[in-house]
mmCIF file of C-alpha atoms in Angstrom:
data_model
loop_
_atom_site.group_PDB
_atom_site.id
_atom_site.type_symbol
_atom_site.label_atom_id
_atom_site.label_comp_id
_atom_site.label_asym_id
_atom_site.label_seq_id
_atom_site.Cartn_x
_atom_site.Cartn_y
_atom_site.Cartn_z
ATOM 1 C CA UNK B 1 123.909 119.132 108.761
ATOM 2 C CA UNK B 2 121.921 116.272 110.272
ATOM 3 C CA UNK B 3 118.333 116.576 111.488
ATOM 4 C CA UNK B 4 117.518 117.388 115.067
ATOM 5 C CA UNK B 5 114.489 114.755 115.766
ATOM 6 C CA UNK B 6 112.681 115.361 118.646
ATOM 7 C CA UNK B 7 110.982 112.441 120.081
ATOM 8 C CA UNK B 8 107.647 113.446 122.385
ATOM 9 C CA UNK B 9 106.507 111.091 124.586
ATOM 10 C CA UNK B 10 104.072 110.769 128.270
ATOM 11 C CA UNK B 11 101.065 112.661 127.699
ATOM 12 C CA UNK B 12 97.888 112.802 129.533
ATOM 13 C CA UNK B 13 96.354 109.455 128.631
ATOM 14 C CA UNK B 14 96.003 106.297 130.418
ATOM 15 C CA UNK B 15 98.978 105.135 128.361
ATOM 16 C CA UNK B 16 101.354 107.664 129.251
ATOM 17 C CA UNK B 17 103.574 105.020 130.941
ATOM 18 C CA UNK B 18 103.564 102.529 127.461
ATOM 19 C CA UNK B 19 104.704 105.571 125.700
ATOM 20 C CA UNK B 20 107.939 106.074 128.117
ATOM 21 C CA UNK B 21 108.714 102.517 126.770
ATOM 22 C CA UNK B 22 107.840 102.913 123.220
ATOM 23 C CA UNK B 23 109.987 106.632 123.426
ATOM 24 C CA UNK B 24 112.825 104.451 124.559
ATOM 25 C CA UNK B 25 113.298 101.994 121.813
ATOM 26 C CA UNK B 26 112.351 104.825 119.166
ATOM 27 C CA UNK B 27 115.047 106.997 120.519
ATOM 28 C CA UNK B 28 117.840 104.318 120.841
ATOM 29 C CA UNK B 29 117.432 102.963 117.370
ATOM 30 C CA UNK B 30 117.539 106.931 115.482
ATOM 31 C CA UNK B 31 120.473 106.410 113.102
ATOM 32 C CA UNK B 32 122.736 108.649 114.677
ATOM 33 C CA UNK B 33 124.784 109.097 111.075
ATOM 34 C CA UNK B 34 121.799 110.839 109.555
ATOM 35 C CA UNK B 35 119.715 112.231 112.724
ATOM 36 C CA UNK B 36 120.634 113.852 115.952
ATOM 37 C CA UNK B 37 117.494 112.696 118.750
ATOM 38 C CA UNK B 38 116.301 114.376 121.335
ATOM 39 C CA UNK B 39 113.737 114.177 123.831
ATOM 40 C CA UNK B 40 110.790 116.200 125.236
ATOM 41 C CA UNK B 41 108.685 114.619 127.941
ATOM 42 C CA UNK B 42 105.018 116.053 128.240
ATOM 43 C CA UNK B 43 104.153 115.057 132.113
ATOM 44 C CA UNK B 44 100.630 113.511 133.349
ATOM 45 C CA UNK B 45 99.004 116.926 133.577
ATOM 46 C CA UNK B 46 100.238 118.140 130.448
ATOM 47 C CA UNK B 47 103.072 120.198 130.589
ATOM 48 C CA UNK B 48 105.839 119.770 128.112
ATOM 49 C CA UNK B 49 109.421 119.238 129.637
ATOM 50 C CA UNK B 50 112.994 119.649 128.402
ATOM 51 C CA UNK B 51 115.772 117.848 130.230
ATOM 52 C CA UNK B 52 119.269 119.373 129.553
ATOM 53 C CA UNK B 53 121.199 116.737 131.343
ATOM 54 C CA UNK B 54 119.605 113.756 130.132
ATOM 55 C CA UNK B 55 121.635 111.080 128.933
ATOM 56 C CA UNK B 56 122.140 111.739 125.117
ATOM 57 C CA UNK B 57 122.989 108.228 123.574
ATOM 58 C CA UNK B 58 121.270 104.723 125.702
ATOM 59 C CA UNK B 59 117.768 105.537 127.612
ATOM 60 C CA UNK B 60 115.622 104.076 129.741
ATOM 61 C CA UNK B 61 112.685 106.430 130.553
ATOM 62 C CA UNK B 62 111.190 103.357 131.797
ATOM 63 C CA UNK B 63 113.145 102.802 134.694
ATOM 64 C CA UNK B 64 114.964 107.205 134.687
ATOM 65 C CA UNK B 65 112.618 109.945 135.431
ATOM 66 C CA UNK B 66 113.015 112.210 133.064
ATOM 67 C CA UNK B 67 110.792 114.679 134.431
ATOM 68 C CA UNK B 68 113.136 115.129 137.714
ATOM 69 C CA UNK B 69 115.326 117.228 136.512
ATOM 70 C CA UNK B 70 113.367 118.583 133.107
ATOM 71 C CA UNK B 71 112.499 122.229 132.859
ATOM 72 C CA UNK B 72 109.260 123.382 131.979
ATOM 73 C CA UNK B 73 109.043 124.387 127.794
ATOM 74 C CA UNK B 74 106.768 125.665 125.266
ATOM 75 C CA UNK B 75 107.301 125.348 121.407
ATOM 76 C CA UNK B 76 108.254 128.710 119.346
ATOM 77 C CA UNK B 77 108.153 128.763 115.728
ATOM 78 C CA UNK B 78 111.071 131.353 114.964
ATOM 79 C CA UNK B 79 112.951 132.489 111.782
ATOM 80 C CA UNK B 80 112.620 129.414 109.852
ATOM 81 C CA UNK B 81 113.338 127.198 113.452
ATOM 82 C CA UNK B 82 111.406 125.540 116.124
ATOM 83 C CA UNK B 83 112.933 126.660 119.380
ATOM 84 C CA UNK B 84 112.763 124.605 122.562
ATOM 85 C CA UNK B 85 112.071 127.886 124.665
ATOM 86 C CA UNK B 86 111.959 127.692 128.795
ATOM 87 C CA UNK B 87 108.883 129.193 130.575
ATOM 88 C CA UNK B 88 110.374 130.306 133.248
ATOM 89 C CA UNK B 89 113.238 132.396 131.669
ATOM 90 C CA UNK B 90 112.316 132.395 128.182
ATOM 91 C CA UNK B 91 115.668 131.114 126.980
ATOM 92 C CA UNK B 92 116.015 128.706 123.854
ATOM 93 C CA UNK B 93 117.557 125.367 125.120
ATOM 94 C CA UNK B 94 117.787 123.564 121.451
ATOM 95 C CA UNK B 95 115.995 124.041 118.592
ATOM 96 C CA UNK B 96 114.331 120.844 116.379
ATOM 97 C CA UNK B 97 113.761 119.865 112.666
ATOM 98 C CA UNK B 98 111.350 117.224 113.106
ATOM 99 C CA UNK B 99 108.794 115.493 115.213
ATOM 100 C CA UNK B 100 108.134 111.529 116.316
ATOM 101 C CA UNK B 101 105.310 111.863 118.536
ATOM 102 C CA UNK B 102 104.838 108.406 120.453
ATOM 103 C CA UNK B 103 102.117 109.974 122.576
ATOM 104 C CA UNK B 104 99.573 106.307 122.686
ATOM 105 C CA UNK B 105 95.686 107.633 123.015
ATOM 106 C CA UNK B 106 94.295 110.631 124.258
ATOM 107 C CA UNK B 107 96.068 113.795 123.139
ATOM 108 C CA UNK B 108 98.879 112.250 121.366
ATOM 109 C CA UNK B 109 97.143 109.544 118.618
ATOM 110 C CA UNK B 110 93.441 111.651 118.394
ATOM 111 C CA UNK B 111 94.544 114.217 116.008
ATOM 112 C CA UNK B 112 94.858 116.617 119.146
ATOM 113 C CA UNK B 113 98.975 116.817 118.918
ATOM 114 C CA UNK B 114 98.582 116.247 115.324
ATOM 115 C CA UNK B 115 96.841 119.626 114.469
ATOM 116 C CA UNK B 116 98.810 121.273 117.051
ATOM 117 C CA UNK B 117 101.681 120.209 115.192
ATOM 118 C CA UNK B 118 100.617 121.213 111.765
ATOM 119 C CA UNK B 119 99.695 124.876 113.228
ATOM 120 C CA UNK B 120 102.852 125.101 113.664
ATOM 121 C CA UNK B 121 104.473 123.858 110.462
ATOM 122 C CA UNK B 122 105.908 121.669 112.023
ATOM 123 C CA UNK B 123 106.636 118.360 109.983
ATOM 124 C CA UNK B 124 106.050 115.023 112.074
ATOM 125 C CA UNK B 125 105.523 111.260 111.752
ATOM 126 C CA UNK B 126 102.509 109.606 111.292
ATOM 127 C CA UNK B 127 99.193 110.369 110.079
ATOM 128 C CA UNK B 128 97.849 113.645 109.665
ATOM 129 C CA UNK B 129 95.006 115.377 111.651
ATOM 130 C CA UNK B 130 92.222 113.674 109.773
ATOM 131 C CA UNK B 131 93.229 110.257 109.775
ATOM 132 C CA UNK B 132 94.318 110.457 113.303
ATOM 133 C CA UNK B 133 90.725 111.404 114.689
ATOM 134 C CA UNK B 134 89.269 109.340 112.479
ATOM 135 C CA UNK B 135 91.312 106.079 113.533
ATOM 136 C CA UNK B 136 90.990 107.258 116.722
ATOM 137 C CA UNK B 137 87.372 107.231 116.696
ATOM 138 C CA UNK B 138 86.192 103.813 116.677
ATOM 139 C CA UNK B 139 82.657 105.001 115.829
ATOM 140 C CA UNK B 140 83.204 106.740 112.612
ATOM 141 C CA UNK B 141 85.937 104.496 111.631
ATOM 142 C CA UNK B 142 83.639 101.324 111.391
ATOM 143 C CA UNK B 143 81.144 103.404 109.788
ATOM 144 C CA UNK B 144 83.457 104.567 107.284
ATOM 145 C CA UNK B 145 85.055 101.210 107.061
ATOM 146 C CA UNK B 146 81.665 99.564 106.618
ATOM 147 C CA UNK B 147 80.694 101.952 103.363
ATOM 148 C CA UNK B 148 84.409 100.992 101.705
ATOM 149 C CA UNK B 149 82.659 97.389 101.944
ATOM 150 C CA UNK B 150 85.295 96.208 104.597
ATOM 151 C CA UNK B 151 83.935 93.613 106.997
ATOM 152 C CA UNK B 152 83.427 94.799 110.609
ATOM 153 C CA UNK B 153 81.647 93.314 114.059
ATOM 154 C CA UNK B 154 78.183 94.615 114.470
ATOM 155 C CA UNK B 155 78.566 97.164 116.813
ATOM 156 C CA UNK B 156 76.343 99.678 118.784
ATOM 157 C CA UNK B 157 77.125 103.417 119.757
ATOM 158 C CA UNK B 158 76.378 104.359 123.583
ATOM 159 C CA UNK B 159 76.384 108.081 124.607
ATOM 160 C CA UNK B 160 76.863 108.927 128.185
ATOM 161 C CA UNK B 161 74.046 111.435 128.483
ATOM 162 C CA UNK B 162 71.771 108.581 126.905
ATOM 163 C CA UNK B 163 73.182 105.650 128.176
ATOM 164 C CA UNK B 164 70.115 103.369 128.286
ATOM 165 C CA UNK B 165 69.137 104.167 124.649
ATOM 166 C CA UNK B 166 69.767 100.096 123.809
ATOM 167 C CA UNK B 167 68.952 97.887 127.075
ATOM 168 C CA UNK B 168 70.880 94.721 128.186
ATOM 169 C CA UNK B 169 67.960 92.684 126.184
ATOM 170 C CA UNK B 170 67.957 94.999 122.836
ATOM 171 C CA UNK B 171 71.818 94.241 122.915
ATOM 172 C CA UNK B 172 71.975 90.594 123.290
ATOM 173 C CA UNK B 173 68.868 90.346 120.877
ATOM 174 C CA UNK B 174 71.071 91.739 117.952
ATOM 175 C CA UNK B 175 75.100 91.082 119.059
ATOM 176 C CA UNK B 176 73.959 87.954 121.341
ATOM 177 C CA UNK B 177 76.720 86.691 123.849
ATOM 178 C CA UNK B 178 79.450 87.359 124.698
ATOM 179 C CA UNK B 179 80.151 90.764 124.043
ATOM 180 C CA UNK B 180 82.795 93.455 123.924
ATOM 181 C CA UNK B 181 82.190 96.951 125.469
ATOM 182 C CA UNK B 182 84.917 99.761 124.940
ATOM 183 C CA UNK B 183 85.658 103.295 124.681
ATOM 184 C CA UNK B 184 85.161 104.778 121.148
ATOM 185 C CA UNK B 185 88.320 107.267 121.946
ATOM 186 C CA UNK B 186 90.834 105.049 123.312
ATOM 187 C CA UNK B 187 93.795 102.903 122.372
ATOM 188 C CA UNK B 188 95.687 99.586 123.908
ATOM 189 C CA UNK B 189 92.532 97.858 124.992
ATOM 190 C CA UNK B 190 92.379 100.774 127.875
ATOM 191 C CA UNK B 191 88.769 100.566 129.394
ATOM 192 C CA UNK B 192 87.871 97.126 127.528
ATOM 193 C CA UNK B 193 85.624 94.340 129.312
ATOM 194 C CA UNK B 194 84.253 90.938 127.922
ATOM 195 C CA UNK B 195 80.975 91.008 129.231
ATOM 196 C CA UNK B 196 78.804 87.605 129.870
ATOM 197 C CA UNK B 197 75.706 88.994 131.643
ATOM 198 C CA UNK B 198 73.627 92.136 132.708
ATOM 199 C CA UNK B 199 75.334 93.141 135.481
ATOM 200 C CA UNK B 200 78.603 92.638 133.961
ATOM 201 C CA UNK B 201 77.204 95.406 131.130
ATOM 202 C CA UNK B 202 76.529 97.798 133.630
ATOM 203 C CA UNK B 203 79.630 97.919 134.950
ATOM 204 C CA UNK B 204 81.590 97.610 131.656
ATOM 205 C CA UNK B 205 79.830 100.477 130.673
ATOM 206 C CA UNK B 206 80.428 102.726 133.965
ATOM 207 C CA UNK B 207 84.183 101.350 133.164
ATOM 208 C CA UNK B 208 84.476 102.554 129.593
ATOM 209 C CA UNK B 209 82.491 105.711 130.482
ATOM 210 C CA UNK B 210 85.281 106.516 132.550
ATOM 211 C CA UNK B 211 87.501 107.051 129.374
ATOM 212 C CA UNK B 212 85.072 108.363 127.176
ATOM 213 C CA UNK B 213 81.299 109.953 126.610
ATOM 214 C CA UNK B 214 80.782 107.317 123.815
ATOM 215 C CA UNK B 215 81.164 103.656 123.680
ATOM 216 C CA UNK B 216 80.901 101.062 121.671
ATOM 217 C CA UNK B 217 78.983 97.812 122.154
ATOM 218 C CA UNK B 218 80.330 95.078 119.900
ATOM 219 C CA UNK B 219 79.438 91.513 118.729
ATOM 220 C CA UNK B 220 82.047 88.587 120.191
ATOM 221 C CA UNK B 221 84.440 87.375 116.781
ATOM 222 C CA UNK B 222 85.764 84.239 117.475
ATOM 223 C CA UNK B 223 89.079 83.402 115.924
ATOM 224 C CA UNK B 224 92.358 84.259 115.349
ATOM 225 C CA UNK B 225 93.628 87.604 115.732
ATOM 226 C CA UNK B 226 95.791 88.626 113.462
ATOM 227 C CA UNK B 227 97.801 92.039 113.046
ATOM 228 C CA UNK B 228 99.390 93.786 109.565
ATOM 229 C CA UNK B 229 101.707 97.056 109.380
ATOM 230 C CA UNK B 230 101.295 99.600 106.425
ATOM 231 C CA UNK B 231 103.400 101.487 106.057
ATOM 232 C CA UNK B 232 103.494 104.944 103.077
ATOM 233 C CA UNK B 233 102.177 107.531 102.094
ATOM 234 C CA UNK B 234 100.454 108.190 98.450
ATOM 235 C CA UNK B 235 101.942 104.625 98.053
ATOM 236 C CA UNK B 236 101.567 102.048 100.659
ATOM 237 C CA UNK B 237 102.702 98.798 101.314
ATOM 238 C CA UNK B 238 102.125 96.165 103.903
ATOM 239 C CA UNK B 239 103.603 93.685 106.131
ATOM 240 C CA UNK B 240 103.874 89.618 106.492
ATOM 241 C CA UNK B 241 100.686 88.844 108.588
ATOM 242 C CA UNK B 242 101.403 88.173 112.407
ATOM 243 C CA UNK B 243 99.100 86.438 114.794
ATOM 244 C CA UNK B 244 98.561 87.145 118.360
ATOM 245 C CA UNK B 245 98.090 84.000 120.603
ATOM 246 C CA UNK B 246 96.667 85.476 123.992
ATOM 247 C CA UNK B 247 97.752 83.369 127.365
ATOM 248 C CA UNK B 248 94.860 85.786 128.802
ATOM 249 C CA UNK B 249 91.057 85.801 128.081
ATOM 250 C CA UNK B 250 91.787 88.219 125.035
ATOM 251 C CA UNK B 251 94.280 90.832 124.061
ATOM 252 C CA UNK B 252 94.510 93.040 127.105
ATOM 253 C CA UNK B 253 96.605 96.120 127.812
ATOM 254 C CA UNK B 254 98.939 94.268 129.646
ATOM 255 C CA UNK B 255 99.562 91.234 127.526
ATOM 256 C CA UNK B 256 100.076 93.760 124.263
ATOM 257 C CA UNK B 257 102.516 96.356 126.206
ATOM 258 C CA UNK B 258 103.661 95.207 129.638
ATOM 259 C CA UNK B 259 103.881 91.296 130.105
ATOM 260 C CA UNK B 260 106.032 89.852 127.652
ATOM 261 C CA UNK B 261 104.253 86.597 128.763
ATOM 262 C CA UNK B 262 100.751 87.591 128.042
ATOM 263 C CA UNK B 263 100.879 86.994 124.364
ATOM 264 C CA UNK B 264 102.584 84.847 122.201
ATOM 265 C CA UNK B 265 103.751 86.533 118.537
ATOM 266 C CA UNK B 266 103.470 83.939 115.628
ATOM 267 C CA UNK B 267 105.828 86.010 112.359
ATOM 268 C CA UNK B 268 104.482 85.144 110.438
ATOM 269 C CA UNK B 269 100.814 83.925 111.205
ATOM 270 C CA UNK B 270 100.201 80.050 110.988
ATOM 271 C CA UNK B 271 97.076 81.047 107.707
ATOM 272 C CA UNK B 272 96.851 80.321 104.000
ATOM 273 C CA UNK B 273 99.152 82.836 102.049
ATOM 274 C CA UNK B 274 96.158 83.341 100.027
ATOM 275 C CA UNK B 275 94.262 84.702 103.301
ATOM 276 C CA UNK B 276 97.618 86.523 104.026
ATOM 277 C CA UNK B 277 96.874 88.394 100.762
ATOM 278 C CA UNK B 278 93.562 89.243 101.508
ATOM 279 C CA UNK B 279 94.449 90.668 104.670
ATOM 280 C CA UNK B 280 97.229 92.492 103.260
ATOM 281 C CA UNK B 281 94.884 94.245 100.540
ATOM 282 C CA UNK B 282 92.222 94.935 103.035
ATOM 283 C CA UNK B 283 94.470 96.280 105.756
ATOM 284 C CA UNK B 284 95.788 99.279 102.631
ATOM 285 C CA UNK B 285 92.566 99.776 101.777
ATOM 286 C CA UNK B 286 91.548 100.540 105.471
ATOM 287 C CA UNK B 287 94.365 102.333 105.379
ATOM 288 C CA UNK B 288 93.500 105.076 102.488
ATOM 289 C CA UNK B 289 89.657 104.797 103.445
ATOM 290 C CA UNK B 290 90.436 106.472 107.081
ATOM 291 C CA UNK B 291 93.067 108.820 105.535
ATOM 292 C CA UNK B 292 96.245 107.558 107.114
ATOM 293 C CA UNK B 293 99.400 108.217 105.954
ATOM 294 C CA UNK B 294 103.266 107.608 107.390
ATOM 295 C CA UNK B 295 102.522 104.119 109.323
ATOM 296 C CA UNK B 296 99.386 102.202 111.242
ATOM 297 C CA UNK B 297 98.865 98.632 112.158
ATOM 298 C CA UNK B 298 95.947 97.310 110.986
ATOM 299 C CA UNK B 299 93.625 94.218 113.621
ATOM 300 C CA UNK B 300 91.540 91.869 112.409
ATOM 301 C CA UNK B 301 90.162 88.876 113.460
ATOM 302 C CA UNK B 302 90.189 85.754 111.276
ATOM 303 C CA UNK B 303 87.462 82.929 112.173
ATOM 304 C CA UNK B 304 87.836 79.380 111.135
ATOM 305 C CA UNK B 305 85.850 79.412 108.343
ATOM 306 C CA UNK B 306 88.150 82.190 107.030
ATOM 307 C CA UNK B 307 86.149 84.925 107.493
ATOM 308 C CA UNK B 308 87.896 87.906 107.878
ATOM 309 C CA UNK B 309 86.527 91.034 110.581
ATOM 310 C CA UNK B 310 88.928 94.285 110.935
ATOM 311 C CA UNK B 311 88.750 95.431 114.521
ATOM 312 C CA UNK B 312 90.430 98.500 114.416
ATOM 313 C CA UNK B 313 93.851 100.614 112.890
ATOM 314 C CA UNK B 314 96.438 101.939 115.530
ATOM 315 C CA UNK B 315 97.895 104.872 114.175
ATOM 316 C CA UNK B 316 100.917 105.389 116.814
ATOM 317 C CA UNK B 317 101.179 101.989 117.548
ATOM 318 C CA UNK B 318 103.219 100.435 120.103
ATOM 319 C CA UNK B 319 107.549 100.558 119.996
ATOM 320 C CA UNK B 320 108.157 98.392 123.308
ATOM 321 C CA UNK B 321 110.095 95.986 122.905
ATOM 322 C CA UNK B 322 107.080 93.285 122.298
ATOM 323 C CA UNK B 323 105.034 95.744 120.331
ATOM 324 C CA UNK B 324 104.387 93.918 116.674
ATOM 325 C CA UNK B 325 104.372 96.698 114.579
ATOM 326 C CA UNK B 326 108.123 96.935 114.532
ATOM 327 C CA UNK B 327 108.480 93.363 114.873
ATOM 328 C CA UNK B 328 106.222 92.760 111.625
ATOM 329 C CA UNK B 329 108.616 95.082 109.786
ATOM 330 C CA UNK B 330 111.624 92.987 110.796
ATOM 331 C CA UNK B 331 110.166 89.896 109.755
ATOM 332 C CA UNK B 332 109.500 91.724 106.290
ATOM 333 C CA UNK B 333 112.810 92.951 105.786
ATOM 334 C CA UNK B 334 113.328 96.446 107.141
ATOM 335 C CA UNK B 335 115.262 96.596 110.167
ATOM 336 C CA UNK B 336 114.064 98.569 113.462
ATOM 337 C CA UNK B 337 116.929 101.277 112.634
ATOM 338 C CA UNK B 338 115.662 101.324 108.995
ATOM 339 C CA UNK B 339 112.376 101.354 109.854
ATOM 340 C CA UNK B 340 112.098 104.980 112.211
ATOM 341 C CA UNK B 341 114.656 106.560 109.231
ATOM 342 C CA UNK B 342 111.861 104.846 106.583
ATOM 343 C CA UNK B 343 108.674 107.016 109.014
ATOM 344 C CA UNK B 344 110.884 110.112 109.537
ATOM 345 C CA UNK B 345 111.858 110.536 105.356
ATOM 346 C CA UNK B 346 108.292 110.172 104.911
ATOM 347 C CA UNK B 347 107.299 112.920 107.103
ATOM 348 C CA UNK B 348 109.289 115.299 105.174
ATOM 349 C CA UNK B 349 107.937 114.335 102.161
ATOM 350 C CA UNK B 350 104.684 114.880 103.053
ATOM 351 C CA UNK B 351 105.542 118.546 104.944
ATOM 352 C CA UNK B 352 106.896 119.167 101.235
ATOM 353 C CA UNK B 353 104.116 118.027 99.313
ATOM 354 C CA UNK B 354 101.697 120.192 101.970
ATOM 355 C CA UNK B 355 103.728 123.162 101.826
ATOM 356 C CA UNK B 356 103.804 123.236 98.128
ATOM 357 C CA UNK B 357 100.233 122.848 97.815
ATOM 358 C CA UNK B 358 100.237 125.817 100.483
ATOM 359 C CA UNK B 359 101.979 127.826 97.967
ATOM 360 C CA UNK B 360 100.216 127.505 95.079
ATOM 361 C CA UNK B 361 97.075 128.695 96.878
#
């Protein structure tokens, strides 16, 4: 009997709508010999969603509102099988075997869904709790990152209820200019601003304040940015190198998810192969030093004298249709199809290896 995969997608965040276009692609390209998909919407206030009538085989959540016609669900854990129950009448529309959660930032990549998930014992892709909130969190990542000896921008940590602990002048003393001001807790480049002077500061951190109580304050890298997949589990492995060539000032939201003409994708990236190595090795280590497992692309930035600086690991990255995770994979060998089968078998294996260890205690 073939799997019933349930792919969750929307959410909360400011990326709910990049997730309706990552859901689609993920979806589409299930290998219907071995999987049956299925979708369950969660809306922009939170509330999960079940749509009976939805087309079963080509989507476009993009473009079709799912939610129109959905009904309102919760998740029940029943006799050995996850029911898709209704609130309003408590009846079980389906029932599911597995979970792709494409839920981008806030509630779906934070470790939030993740434990949720696992309370449930219920097996899904990508990493686990742990390495989700810790990827998640840019803070602790570059700290952790930094111990493991991986290079990082110098960065400083901003809390809201102490938001003039490092001036405009204490900043520029030790990053200089220009400088990059973000939300620790967010994905896609949502709440990021290049800042060149004081008052641009001040309002780049009332902008990423908006998304988070912490933010980080990072040094300008200048040079190349350059992307890796890894993909595994206890074993990983890791993709050709791809560059991104920004028509924009730098990598925005739009350019990664929305305008296909924002960016330009070099597969693979115009470097040394012997850099190509190094980013490789470096982008599994990050990979096992912030506890990931299943899949996460891996940024850095690579400056002409070579120099390499990770930015940051995206745990549920990007499945549009110009996202380069999936497109890094192709260019390595494993076809989009192959490539969802590839993170769904390893979510079983690790729900096996978990519940065994469950077991023996």
């Amino acid at each position: 009997m073939k799997l019933k995969v349930a792919v969750i997608f929307g959410g909360k965040s400011a990326e709910h709508e990049v997730s309706l276009r990552s859901a689609t692609n993920i979806f589409n390209a299930v290998d219907r010999a071995r999987f049956t998909p299925l979708l369950i919407g969660v809306d922009k206030n939170g509330v999960w969603h079940y749509n009976q009538n939805y087309v079963t085989e080509h989507v476009n959540l993009a473009e079709d509102d799912y939610f129109a016609e959905a009904t309102a669900v919760c998740l029940l854990h029943k006799s050995g099988k996850v029911q898709v129950v209704s609130q309003e009448t408590n009846e079980v529309l389906t029932c599911l075997d597995i979970i792709f959660p494409i839920i981008h930032g806030t509630y779906g990549e934070d470790g939030t869904l993740q434990g949720f998930l696992k309370a449930m014992a219920i097996p899904f892709v990508g990493p686990d709790v742990l390495g989700s909130a810790i990827a998640m969190d840019k803070d602790v990542a570059k700290r952790l990152l930094r111990d493991a000896g991986i290079p990082i921008a110098k960065f400083h940590t901003i809390y809201k209820y102490n938001p003039f602990e490092y001036s405009f002048e204490k900043v520029v003393a030790s990053l200089g200019l220009p400088l990059f001001v973000k939300p620790a807790n967010a994905g896609s480049s949502v709440g990021v601003s290049k800042v060149m002077d004081e008052n641009a500061f001040k309002t780049a951190l009332l902008t990423a304040f908006q998304y988070d109580n912490k933010v980080l304050v990072e040094e300008a890298v200048v040079g190349k940015e350059v992307e890796c997949a890894v993909l595994g589990n206890e074993q990983v492995q890791a993709s050709v190198v791809g560059e991104i060539v920004p028509t924009q000032d730098f990598y925005s939201y739009d350019a990664k998810y929305i305008n296909a003409d924002g960016a330009n994708l070099r597969i693979p990236a115009e470097i040394d192969e012997a850099v190509a190595e190094e980013i490789r090795q470096y982008a599994m280590k990050a990979f096992k030093t912030t506890c990931c497992e299943g899949m996460a692309r891996v940024d850095f930035f690579l400056t002409k004298e070579n120099r390499l600086v990770l930015n940051e690991l995206n745990t549920l990255p990007g499945f549009t249709e110009i996202s380069m995770y999936p497109k890094l994979w192709e260019a390595s060998g494993i076809s989009y199809k192959d490539l969802i089968t590839e993170l769904i078998t390893l979510s079983l294996l690790r729900d096996n290896r978990d519940s065994e260890l469950l077991t023996e205690g």
